[in-house]
């Protein structure tokens, strides 16, 4: 089955700098890759996603890139702000999975230093 | 706005007790999911359901069962609670079509088994 690995597990960056979180997946047929953000004490929420027919997607300060050949995808946050502090989860959806289930990575705790 | 609610935010049970965690969604979503969240392990799928009375095992179903008698409600059952089931439990729902695979999460239930 699908396996998603996420690195690093913790990341601390200076406010205003960029942050990059990387994930790899094992099932080459996976076709949907969402990223969820979970602020302290709150529920995870989708922040951006990418499908396998697209190499890059941007939404203001966040972007996701996908390299299908290497089976890895990354989240890029530019001009980081204190409100970016959270745990970020990458995920992958295997093609043909029933109920559109997704497999999550282990999470990255991002801290923004003032 | 999608609303996913869970019956309890905090629950304390004794070893061997039968425990019911309930989840309700109000958006007529086909798919519902139960995850447990543990530090460093991300979100691990316990069970999911793609229709009323339909269910499938996720990655860690041992010690759990589920029930979906109505479309809006998905229950997680711990037949005989054990201390290693102390965790945060998150429910989610999704439309699950190519239009949207986004999962909407409930606030979570922190279960402690003593």
PDB file of C-alpha atoms in Angstrom:
ATOM      1  CA  UNK A   1       0.000   0.000   0.000  1.00  0.00           C
ATOM      2  CA  UNK A   2       0.886   3.662  -0.113  1.00  0.00           C
ATOM      3  CA  UNK A   3       3.490   4.992   2.300  1.00  0.00           C
ATOM      4  CA  UNK A   4       4.215   8.698   2.798  1.00  0.00           C
ATOM      5  CA  UNK A   5       7.384   9.945   4.462  1.00  0.00           C
ATOM      6  CA  UNK A   6       7.720  13.548   5.600  1.00  0.00           C
ATOM      7  CA  UNK A   7      10.795  15.578   6.575  1.00  0.00           C
ATOM      8  CA  UNK A   8      11.802  17.340   8.703  1.00  0.00           C
ATOM      9  CA  UNK A   9       9.779  16.506  11.796  1.00  0.00           C
ATOM     10  CA  UNK A  10      10.495  19.942  13.276  1.00  0.00           C
ATOM     11  CA  UNK A  11      11.516  23.173  11.567  1.00  0.00           C
ATOM     12  CA  UNK A  12      12.307  26.559  13.038  1.00  0.00           C
ATOM     13  CA  UNK A  13      12.734  29.596  10.788  1.00  0.00           C
ATOM     14  CA  UNK A  14      13.159  33.308  11.311  1.00  0.00           C
ATOM     15  CA  UNK A  15      10.093  35.389  10.598  1.00  0.00           C
ATOM     16  CA  UNK A  16      10.248  36.579   7.012  1.00  0.00           C
ATOM     17  CA  UNK A  17      12.375  33.662   5.826  1.00  0.00           C
ATOM     18  CA  UNK A  18      11.137  30.754   3.732  1.00  0.00           C
ATOM     19  CA  UNK A  19      10.226  27.271   4.950  1.00  0.00           C
ATOM     20  CA  UNK A  20      10.295  24.062   2.915  1.00  0.00           C
ATOM     21  CA  UNK A  21       8.755  20.729   3.908  1.00  0.00           C
ATOM     22  CA  UNK A  22       9.389  17.633   1.810  1.00  0.00           C
ATOM     23  CA  UNK A  23       7.456  14.405   1.328  1.00  0.00           C
ATOM     24  CA  UNK A  24       8.000  11.229  -0.626  1.00  0.00           C
ATOM     25  CA  UNK A  25       5.427   8.627  -1.578  1.00  0.00           C
ATOM     26  CA  UNK A  26       5.740   5.009  -2.622  1.00  0.00           C
ATOM     27  CA  UNK A  27       2.789   4.348  -4.952  1.00  0.00           C
ATOM     28  CA  UNK A  28       3.567   5.729  -8.399  1.00  0.00           C
ATOM     29  CA  UNK A  29      -0.151   5.598  -9.246  1.00  0.00           C
ATOM     30  CA  UNK A  30      -1.072   8.140  -6.551  1.00  0.00           C
ATOM     31  CA  UNK A  31      -2.752  11.107  -8.161  1.00  0.00           C
ATOM     32  CA  UNK A  32      -3.737  13.637  -5.523  1.00  0.00           C
ATOM     33  CA  UNK A  33      -1.520  15.331  -2.934  1.00  0.00           C
ATOM     34  CA  UNK A  34      -3.053  17.616  -0.308  1.00  0.00           C
ATOM     35  CA  UNK A  35      -1.406  19.554   2.496  1.00  0.00           C
ATOM     36  CA  UNK A  36      -3.158  20.132   5.811  1.00  0.00           C
ATOM     37  CA  UNK A  37      -2.308  22.653   8.516  1.00  0.00           C
ATOM     38  CA  UNK A  38      -3.134  22.055  12.159  1.00  0.00           C
ATOM     39  CA  UNK A  39      -2.762  24.970  14.529  1.00  0.00           C
ATOM     40  CA  UNK A  40      -2.321  24.249  18.207  1.00  0.00           C
ATOM     41  CA  UNK A  41      -5.512  22.852  19.700  1.00  0.00           C
ATOM     42  CA  UNK A  42      -7.407  23.032  16.421  1.00  0.00           C
ATOM     43  CA  UNK A  43      -8.501  20.626  13.729  1.00  0.00           C
ATOM     44  CA  UNK A  44      -6.472  20.010  10.544  1.00  0.00           C
ATOM     45  CA  UNK A  45      -7.532  22.109   7.572  1.00  0.00           C
ATOM     46  CA  UNK A  46      -6.665  21.827   3.908  1.00  0.00           C
ATOM     47  CA  UNK A  47      -4.387  24.665   2.762  1.00  0.00           C
ATOM     48  CA  UNK A  48      -3.385  23.588  -0.730  1.00  0.00           C
ATOM     49  CA  UNK A  49      -3.474  20.516  -2.938  1.00  0.00           C
ATOM     50  CA  UNK A  50      -2.046  19.386  -6.250  1.00  0.00           C
ATOM     51  CA  UNK A  51      -3.065  16.738  -8.734  1.00  0.00           C
ATOM     52  CA  UNK A  52      -0.697  14.515 -10.654  1.00  0.00           C
ATOM     53  CA  UNK A  53      -1.193  16.316 -13.964  1.00  0.00           C
ATOM     54  CA  UNK A  54       0.266  19.554 -12.537  1.00  0.00           C
ATOM     55  CA  UNK A  55       3.869  20.254 -11.541  1.00  0.00           C
ATOM     56  CA  UNK A  56       3.392  23.329  -9.378  1.00  0.00           C
ATOM     57  CA  UNK A  57       0.601  25.257  -7.744  1.00  0.00           C
ATOM     58  CA  UNK A  58       0.689  28.573  -5.877  1.00  0.00           C
ATOM     59  CA  UNK A  59      -1.662  30.351  -3.541  1.00  0.00           C
ATOM     60  CA  UNK A  60      -0.288  33.649  -2.268  1.00  0.00           C
ATOM     61  CA  UNK A  61       2.658  32.798   0.026  1.00  0.00           C
ATOM     62  CA  UNK A  62       2.364  29.036  -0.245  1.00  0.00           C
ATOM     63  CA  UNK A  63       3.263  26.780  -3.136  1.00  0.00           C
ATOM     64  CA  UNK A  64       3.472  23.066  -3.723  1.00  0.00           C
ATOM     65  CA  UNK A  65       5.688  21.319  -6.251  1.00  0.00           C
ATOM     66  CA  UNK A  66       5.360  17.749  -7.491  1.00  0.00           C
ATOM     67  CA  UNK A  67       8.024  15.583  -9.090  1.00  0.00           C
ATOM     68  CA  UNK A  68       6.272  12.440 -10.294  1.00  0.00           C
ATOM     69  CA  UNK A  69       9.429  10.800 -11.564  1.00  0.00           C
ATOM     70  CA  UNK A  70      11.124  11.055  -8.199  1.00  0.00           C
ATOM     71  CA  UNK A  71       7.844  10.535  -6.310  1.00  0.00           C
ATOM     72  CA  UNK A  72       8.259  13.532  -4.100  1.00  0.00           C
ATOM     73  CA  UNK A  73       6.400  16.748  -3.427  1.00  0.00           C
ATOM     74  CA  UNK A  74       7.182  19.798  -1.336  1.00  0.00           C
ATOM     75  CA  UNK A  75       5.448  22.668   0.426  1.00  0.00           C
ATOM     76  CA  UNK A  76       7.076  26.086   0.209  1.00  0.00           C
ATOM     77  CA  UNK A  77       6.063  28.963   2.457  1.00  0.00           C
ATOM     78  CA  UNK A  78       7.612  32.342   1.684  1.00  0.00           C
ATOM     79  CA  UNK A  79       7.806  35.445   3.890  1.00  0.00           C
ATOM     80  CA  UNK A  80       6.830  33.421   6.934  1.00  0.00           C
ATOM     81  CA  UNK A  81       4.670  35.043   9.599  1.00  0.00           C
ATOM     82  CA  UNK A  82       3.876  34.074  13.206  1.00  0.00           C
ATOM     83  CA  UNK A  83       0.505  32.666  12.138  1.00  0.00           C
ATOM     84  CA  UNK A  84       2.326  30.093  10.008  1.00  0.00           C
ATOM     85  CA  UNK A  85       3.400  28.319  13.202  1.00  0.00           C
ATOM     86  CA  UNK A  86       1.564  24.981  13.147  1.00  0.00           C
ATOM     87  CA  UNK A  87       1.926  21.299  12.332  1.00  0.00           C
ATOM     88  CA  UNK A  88       1.796  20.591   8.603  1.00  0.00           C
ATOM     89  CA  UNK A  89       0.800  17.227   7.152  1.00  0.00           C
ATOM     90  CA  UNK A  90       1.355  16.063   3.613  1.00  0.00           C
ATOM     91  CA  UNK A  91      -0.771  13.272   2.180  1.00  0.00           C
ATOM     92  CA  UNK A  92      -1.207  11.160  -0.912  1.00  0.00           C
ATOM     93  CA  UNK A  93      -4.255   9.527  -2.413  1.00  0.00           C
ATOM     94  CA  UNK A  94      -3.634   6.226  -4.180  1.00  0.00           C
ATOM     95  CA  UNK A  95      -5.373   5.979  -7.544  1.00  0.00           C
ATOM     96  CA  UNK A  96      -8.629   4.104  -7.346  1.00  0.00           C
ATOM     97  CA  UNK A  97      -8.809   4.215  -3.571  1.00  0.00           C
ATOM     98  CA  UNK A  98     -12.314   3.713  -2.291  1.00  0.00           C
ATOM     99  CA  UNK A  99     -13.891   6.650  -0.454  1.00  0.00           C
ATOM    100  CA  UNK A 100     -10.999   8.771  -1.686  1.00  0.00           C
ATOM    101  CA  UNK A 101      -8.975   7.831   1.352  1.00  0.00           C
ATOM    102  CA  UNK A 102      -5.638   9.523   1.747  1.00  0.00           C
ATOM    103  CA  UNK A 103      -2.469   8.472   3.542  1.00  0.00           C
ATOM    104  CA  UNK A 104      -0.866  11.114   5.740  1.00  0.00           C
ATOM    105  CA  UNK A 105       2.763  11.778   6.500  1.00  0.00           C
ATOM    106  CA  UNK A 106       3.945  12.011  10.090  1.00  0.00           C
ATOM    107  CA  UNK A 107       3.797  15.803  10.246  1.00  0.00           C
ATOM    108  CA  UNK A 108       6.216  18.746  10.528  1.00  0.00           C
ATOM    109  CA  UNK A 109       6.048  21.139  13.444  1.00  0.00           C
ATOM    110  CA  UNK A 110       6.932  24.572  12.044  1.00  0.00           C
ATOM    111  CA  UNK A 111       7.920  27.317  14.465  1.00  0.00           C
ATOM    112  CA  UNK A 112       8.412  30.909  13.352  1.00  0.00           C
ATOM    113  CA  UNK A 113      10.957  32.847  15.434  1.00  0.00           C
ATOM    114  CA  UNK A 114      10.196  36.569  15.864  1.00  0.00           C
TER     115      UNK A 114
ATOM    116  CA  UNK B   1     -19.920  25.762   5.852  1.00  0.00           C
ATOM    117  CA  UNK B   2     -19.241  22.122   6.524  1.00  0.00           C
ATOM    118  CA  UNK B   3     -19.665  21.202  10.118  1.00  0.00           C
ATOM    119  CA  UNK B   4     -18.281  18.027  11.608  1.00  0.00           C
ATOM    120  CA  UNK B   5     -18.969  17.498  15.272  1.00  0.00           C
ATOM    121  CA  UNK B   6     -17.794  14.891  17.731  1.00  0.00           C
ATOM    122  CA  UNK B   7     -19.707  13.838  20.816  1.00  0.00           C
ATOM    123  CA  UNK B   8     -16.999  14.618  23.380  1.00  0.00           C
ATOM    124  CA  UNK B   9     -13.832  16.734  23.504  1.00  0.00           C
ATOM    125  CA  UNK B  10     -12.403  14.823  26.455  1.00  0.00           C
ATOM    126  CA  UNK B  11     -13.175  11.328  27.687  1.00  0.00           C
ATOM    127  CA  UNK B  12     -11.693   9.238  30.487  1.00  0.00           C
ATOM    128  CA  UNK B  13     -12.450   5.535  30.567  1.00  0.00           C
ATOM    129  CA  UNK B  14     -11.209   2.518  32.454  1.00  0.00           C
ATOM    130  CA  UNK B  15      -9.439  -0.461  30.948  1.00  0.00           C
ATOM    131  CA  UNK B  16     -11.945  -3.003  29.660  1.00  0.00           C
ATOM    132  CA  UNK B  17     -14.807  -0.556  29.220  1.00  0.00           C
ATOM    133  CA  UNK B  18     -16.720  -0.346  25.947  1.00  0.00           C
ATOM    134  CA  UNK B  19     -16.305   3.123  24.480  1.00  0.00           C
ATOM    135  CA  UNK B  20     -18.392   4.873  21.841  1.00  0.00           C
ATOM    136  CA  UNK B  21     -17.128   7.906  19.935  1.00  0.00           C
ATOM    137  CA  UNK B  22     -19.685   9.590  17.727  1.00  0.00           C
ATOM    138  CA  UNK B  23     -19.246  11.839  14.730  1.00  0.00           C
ATOM    139  CA  UNK B  24     -21.898  13.783  12.847  1.00  0.00           C
ATOM    140  CA  UNK B  25     -21.557  15.778   9.618  1.00  0.00           C
ATOM    141  CA  UNK B  26     -24.170  18.078   8.140  1.00  0.00           C
ATOM    142  CA  UNK B  27     -23.073  18.307   4.500  1.00  0.00           C
ATOM    143  CA  UNK B  28     -24.519  15.084   3.098  1.00  0.00           C
ATOM    144  CA  UNK B  29     -21.009  13.745   2.495  1.00  0.00           C
ATOM    145  CA  UNK B  30     -20.693  10.177   1.253  1.00  0.00           C
ATOM    146  CA  UNK B  31     -17.384   9.433   2.943  1.00  0.00           C
ATOM    147  CA  UNK B  32     -16.469   9.445   6.591  1.00  0.00           C
ATOM    148  CA  UNK B  33     -13.219   8.562   8.325  1.00  0.00           C
ATOM    149  CA  UNK B  34     -11.818   7.869  11.769  1.00  0.00           C
ATOM    150  CA  UNK B  35      -8.170   8.656  12.538  1.00  0.00           C
ATOM    151  CA  UNK B  36      -6.053   8.564  15.618  1.00  0.00           C
ATOM    152  CA  UNK B  37      -3.367  11.170  16.111  1.00  0.00           C
ATOM    153  CA  UNK B  38      -0.273  10.455  18.164  1.00  0.00           C
ATOM    154  CA  UNK B  39       2.873  12.625  18.412  1.00  0.00           C
ATOM    155  CA  UNK B  40       5.376  11.763  15.707  1.00  0.00           C
ATOM    156  CA  UNK B  41       3.019   9.344  13.981  1.00  0.00           C
ATOM    157  CA  UNK B  42       0.760  11.740  12.132  1.00  0.00           C
ATOM    158  CA  UNK B  43      -2.833  10.848  11.352  1.00  0.00           C
ATOM    159  CA  UNK B  44      -3.384   7.131  11.052  1.00  0.00           C
ATOM    160  CA  UNK B  45      -6.561   5.810   9.458  1.00  0.00           C
ATOM    161  CA  UNK B  46      -8.542   3.384  11.615  1.00  0.00           C
ATOM    162  CA  UNK B  47     -11.687   2.813   9.537  1.00  0.00           C
ATOM    163  CA  UNK B  48     -13.605   4.586   6.829  1.00  0.00           C
ATOM    164  CA  UNK B  49     -17.022   4.388   5.244  1.00  0.00           C
ATOM    165  CA  UNK B  50     -18.133   5.283   1.726  1.00  0.00           C
ATOM    166  CA  UNK B  51     -21.858   4.703   2.185  1.00  0.00           C
ATOM    167  CA  UNK B  52     -24.420   3.826   4.802  1.00  0.00           C
ATOM    168  CA  UNK B  53     -23.644   0.424   6.298  1.00  0.00           C
ATOM    169  CA  UNK B  54     -20.473   0.197   4.199  1.00  0.00           C
ATOM    170  CA  UNK B  55     -17.098   0.236   5.888  1.00  0.00           C
ATOM    171  CA  UNK B  56     -13.498  -0.645   5.204  1.00  0.00           C
ATOM    172  CA  UNK B  57     -10.510  -1.165   7.436  1.00  0.00           C
ATOM    173  CA  UNK B  58      -7.809   1.418   7.432  1.00  0.00           C
ATOM    174  CA  UNK B  59      -4.219   0.929   8.512  1.00  0.00           C
ATOM    175  CA  UNK B  60      -4.778   0.258  12.231  1.00  0.00           C
ATOM    176  CA  UNK B  61      -8.219  -1.347  12.734  1.00  0.00           C
ATOM    177  CA  UNK B  62      -7.243  -3.780  15.485  1.00  0.00           C
ATOM    178  CA  UNK B  63      -9.243  -3.227  18.654  1.00  0.00           C
ATOM    179  CA  UNK B  64     -11.789  -0.987  16.936  1.00  0.00           C
ATOM    180  CA  UNK B  65     -15.073  -1.365  15.097  1.00  0.00           C
ATOM    181  CA  UNK B  66     -17.383   1.146  13.439  1.00  0.00           C
ATOM    182  CA  UNK B  67     -21.029   1.665  12.668  1.00  0.00           C
ATOM    183  CA  UNK B  68     -22.722   3.792  10.045  1.00  0.00           C
ATOM    184  CA  UNK B  69     -26.475   3.371  10.243  1.00  0.00           C
ATOM    185  CA  UNK B  70     -27.242   6.843   8.901  1.00  0.00           C
ATOM    186  CA  UNK B  71     -25.408   8.878   6.317  1.00  0.00           C
ATOM    187  CA  UNK B  72     -24.604  11.742   8.663  1.00  0.00           C
ATOM    188  CA  UNK B  73     -23.353   9.664  11.582  1.00  0.00           C
ATOM    189  CA  UNK B  74     -20.247   7.503  11.937  1.00  0.00           C
ATOM    190  CA  UNK B  75     -19.432   5.842  15.236  1.00  0.00           C
ATOM    191  CA  UNK B  76     -16.138   4.411  16.438  1.00  0.00           C
ATOM    192  CA  UNK B  77     -16.351   1.636  19.020  1.00  0.00           C
ATOM    193  CA  UNK B  78     -13.626   0.387  21.301  1.00  0.00           C
ATOM    194  CA  UNK B  79     -14.947  -3.006  22.368  1.00  0.00           C
ATOM    195  CA  UNK B  80     -12.638  -3.301  25.369  1.00  0.00           C
ATOM    196  CA  UNK B  81     -10.559  -0.192  25.941  1.00  0.00           C
ATOM    197  CA  UNK B  82      -6.867  -0.617  26.640  1.00  0.00           C
ATOM    198  CA  UNK B  83      -4.242   1.886  27.781  1.00  0.00           C
ATOM    199  CA  UNK B  84      -2.540   1.835  24.370  1.00  0.00           C
ATOM    200  CA  UNK B  85      -5.716   3.300  22.919  1.00  0.00           C
ATOM    201  CA  UNK B  86      -5.144   6.525  24.829  1.00  0.00           C
ATOM    202  CA  UNK B  87      -4.951   9.040  21.996  1.00  0.00           C
ATOM    203  CA  UNK B  88      -6.582  11.910  20.127  1.00  0.00           C
ATOM    204  CA  UNK B  89      -9.335  10.643  17.820  1.00  0.00           C
ATOM    205  CA  UNK B  90     -10.320  12.695  14.800  1.00  0.00           C
ATOM    206  CA  UNK B  91     -13.321  12.170  12.582  1.00  0.00           C
ATOM    207  CA  UNK B  92     -13.498  13.552   9.042  1.00  0.00           C
ATOM    208  CA  UNK B  93     -15.906  13.614   6.131  1.00  0.00           C
ATOM    209  CA  UNK B  94     -15.538  14.288   2.425  1.00  0.00           C
ATOM    210  CA  UNK B  95     -17.581  14.551  -0.700  1.00  0.00           C
ATOM    211  CA  UNK B  96     -15.018  12.323  -2.365  1.00  0.00           C
ATOM    212  CA  UNK B  97     -15.643  13.155  -6.008  1.00  0.00           C
ATOM    213  CA  UNK B  98     -13.195  14.585  -8.523  1.00  0.00           C
ATOM    214  CA  UNK B  99     -14.770  17.955  -7.768  1.00  0.00           C
ATOM    215  CA  UNK B 100     -13.484  17.817  -4.208  1.00  0.00           C
ATOM    216  CA  UNK B 101     -11.479  15.343  -2.224  1.00  0.00           C
ATOM    217  CA  UNK B 102     -11.074  17.718   0.713  1.00  0.00           C
ATOM    218  CA  UNK B 103     -11.557  16.132   4.117  1.00  0.00           C
ATOM    219  CA  UNK B 104     -13.264  18.197   6.794  1.00  0.00           C
ATOM    220  CA  UNK B 105     -12.259  17.320  10.321  1.00  0.00           C
ATOM    221  CA  UNK B 106     -14.092  17.390  13.596  1.00  0.00           C
ATOM    222  CA  UNK B 107     -12.559  19.010  16.701  1.00  0.00           C
ATOM    223  CA  UNK B 108     -11.236  15.713  18.031  1.00  0.00           C
ATOM    224  CA  UNK B 109     -11.831  13.613  21.139  1.00  0.00           C
ATOM    225  CA  UNK B 110      -8.964  13.175  23.542  1.00  0.00           C
ATOM    226  CA  UNK B 111      -9.460   9.758  25.081  1.00  0.00           C
ATOM    227  CA  UNK B 112      -7.576   8.645  28.161  1.00  0.00           C
ATOM    228  CA  UNK B 113      -7.798   5.011  29.212  1.00  0.00           C
ATOM    229  CA  UNK B 114      -6.652   4.346  32.785  1.00  0.00           C
TER     230      UNK B 114
END
